[in-house]
Amino acid sequence: MRAAIHANTGSSPRYENRQPPDHTTMELNPHGSTVRLQGEQHLAMHDALGWSVRALSGTVWITQDRDPRDVVLQAGESFTLDRNGAALLTPIGRTEFRLQHACADRAACGSASGRRPWQPRSGPQAQTA
C-alpha cells in the first residue's frame, strides 16, 4: 500500500496560492512499517481498513472517513482502522508509530479477486497521491 506524508501548509503562502502541498509517497509493508512524523506532517492512507496503528513514542491523532470519532493514541496504545476508505494520522509533536495490516499473515483475508487489501488495484483506480 502506498501512503503519502504531507506537510501541513494551512498558513503558508503556498497554500494561499493554491499550489499542491509538499508530500512524500512511501510504500507500506503489510508485515510492518515504522513511521516517524513531526508536528508539521501527517500521513494520508487510502483503503485503510484493517491496518493496525501502534504508537511507539509520542502521540498520534487518527481520523477516518465517515467516522465521527477521533482516536488519540499515546506510546504503548494501539488501534485497528475499522473504516473502509481514507485515514489521516497526525502527530502531536514528534511521534513514532508502527503500521501493520491484520491480513499480512493470513491467506484467508484475500478478497474474492485474490487481491490482498494492501495490493494496488489495476487500472485507473491504481493511481495514488
mmCIF file of C-alpha atoms in Angstrom, residues 37-103:
data_model
loop_
_atom_site.group_PDB
_atom_site.id
_atom_site.type_symbol
_atom_site.label_atom_id
_atom_site.label_comp_id
_atom_site.label_asym_id
_atom_site.label_seq_id
_atom_site.Cartn_x
_atom_site.Cartn_y
_atom_site.Cartn_z
ATOM 1 C CA LEU A 37 6.460 12.232 11.911
ATOM 2 C CA GLN A 38 6.835 15.731 13.328
ATOM 3 C CA GLY A 39 4.134 18.248 14.168
ATOM 4 C CA GLU A 40 4.074 19.799 10.678
ATOM 5 C CA GLN A 41 3.397 16.481 8.903
ATOM 6 C CA HIS A 42 0.613 13.934 8.601
ATOM 7 C CA LEU A 43 0.227 10.532 6.932
ATOM 8 C CA ALA A 44 -2.671 10.033 4.494
ATOM 9 C CA MET A 45 -3.722 6.418 3.858
ATOM 10 C CA HIS A 46 -6.224 5.177 1.282
ATOM 11 C CA ASP A 47 -8.125 1.876 1.690
ATOM 12 C CA ALA A 48 -7.029 1.901 5.335
ATOM 13 C CA LEU A 49 -9.388 -0.804 6.639
ATOM 14 C CA GLY A 50 -7.541 -3.461 8.645
ATOM 15 C CA TRP A 51 -4.299 -1.555 9.282
ATOM 16 C CA SER A 52 -3.208 -1.559 12.921
ATOM 17 C CA VAL A 53 -1.542 1.549 14.359
ATOM 18 C CA ARG A 54 0.667 1.152 17.448
ATOM 19 C CA ALA A 55 2.150 4.298 18.993
ATOM 20 C CA LEU A 56 5.808 3.706 19.880
ATOM 21 C CA SER A 57 6.584 7.215 21.152
ATOM 22 C CA GLY A 58 4.710 10.477 21.325
ATOM 23 C CA THR A 59 1.031 10.887 20.470
ATOM 24 C CA VAL A 60 -0.800 10.235 17.191
ATOM 25 C CA TRP A 61 -4.284 11.554 16.344
ATOM 26 C CA ILE A 62 -6.284 9.351 13.949
ATOM 27 C CA THR A 63 -9.309 10.357 11.874
ATOM 28 C CA GLN A 64 -11.120 8.120 9.372
ATOM 29 C CA ASP A 65 -13.551 8.945 6.567
ATOM 30 C CA ARG A 66 -17.184 8.838 7.667
ATOM 31 C CA ASP A 67 -16.272 8.288 11.322
ATOM 32 C CA PRO A 68 -17.324 10.853 13.935
ATOM 33 C CA ARG A 69 -14.713 9.538 16.389
ATOM 34 C CA ASP A 70 -11.283 10.995 16.926
ATOM 35 C CA VAL A 71 -8.825 8.383 18.175
ATOM 36 C CA VAL A 72 -5.773 9.599 20.085
ATOM 37 C CA LEU A 73 -3.020 7.093 20.869
ATOM 38 C CA GLN A 74 -0.142 7.571 23.275
ATOM 39 C CA ALA A 75 3.007 5.435 23.452
ATOM 40 C CA GLY A 76 2.086 1.777 24.010
ATOM 41 C CA GLU A 77 -1.516 2.089 22.767
ATOM 42 C CA SER A 78 -2.873 0.643 19.527
ATOM 43 C CA PHE A 79 -5.949 0.856 17.306
ATOM 44 C CA THR A 80 -7.054 -1.037 14.196
ATOM 45 C CA LEU A 81 -8.530 1.142 11.448
ATOM 46 C CA ASP A 82 -12.104 -0.099 11.083
ATOM 47 C CA ARG A 83 -13.496 2.015 8.240
ATOM 48 C CA ASN A 84 -13.061 1.359 4.537
ATOM 49 C CA GLY A 85 -11.697 4.495 2.941
ATOM 50 C CA ALA A 86 -9.160 7.133 3.859
ATOM 51 C CA ALA A 87 -7.484 7.686 7.212
ATOM 52 C CA LEU A 88 -5.353 10.595 8.370
ATOM 53 C CA LEU A 89 -2.666 10.100 11.044
ATOM 54 C CA THR A 90 -1.455 13.356 12.576
ATOM 55 C CA PRO A 91 1.336 13.598 15.162
ATOM 56 C CA ILE A 92 1.129 15.779 18.221
ATOM 57 C CA GLY A 93 4.778 16.802 18.429
ATOM 58 C CA ARG A 94 7.344 14.175 17.428
ATOM 59 C CA THR A 95 5.720 10.781 17.029
ATOM 60 C CA GLU A 96 6.797 7.292 16.015
ATOM 61 C CA PHE A 97 4.259 4.563 15.263
ATOM 62 C CA ARG A 98 4.136 1.121 13.678
ATOM 63 C CA LEU A 99 1.657 0.147 10.950
ATOM 64 C CA GLN A 100 0.819 -3.475 10.188
ATOM 65 C CA HIS A 101 -2.050 -4.974 8.217
ATOM 66 C CA ALA A 102 -4.246 -7.507 10.011
ATOM 67 C CA CYS A 103 -4.215 -9.817 6.961
#
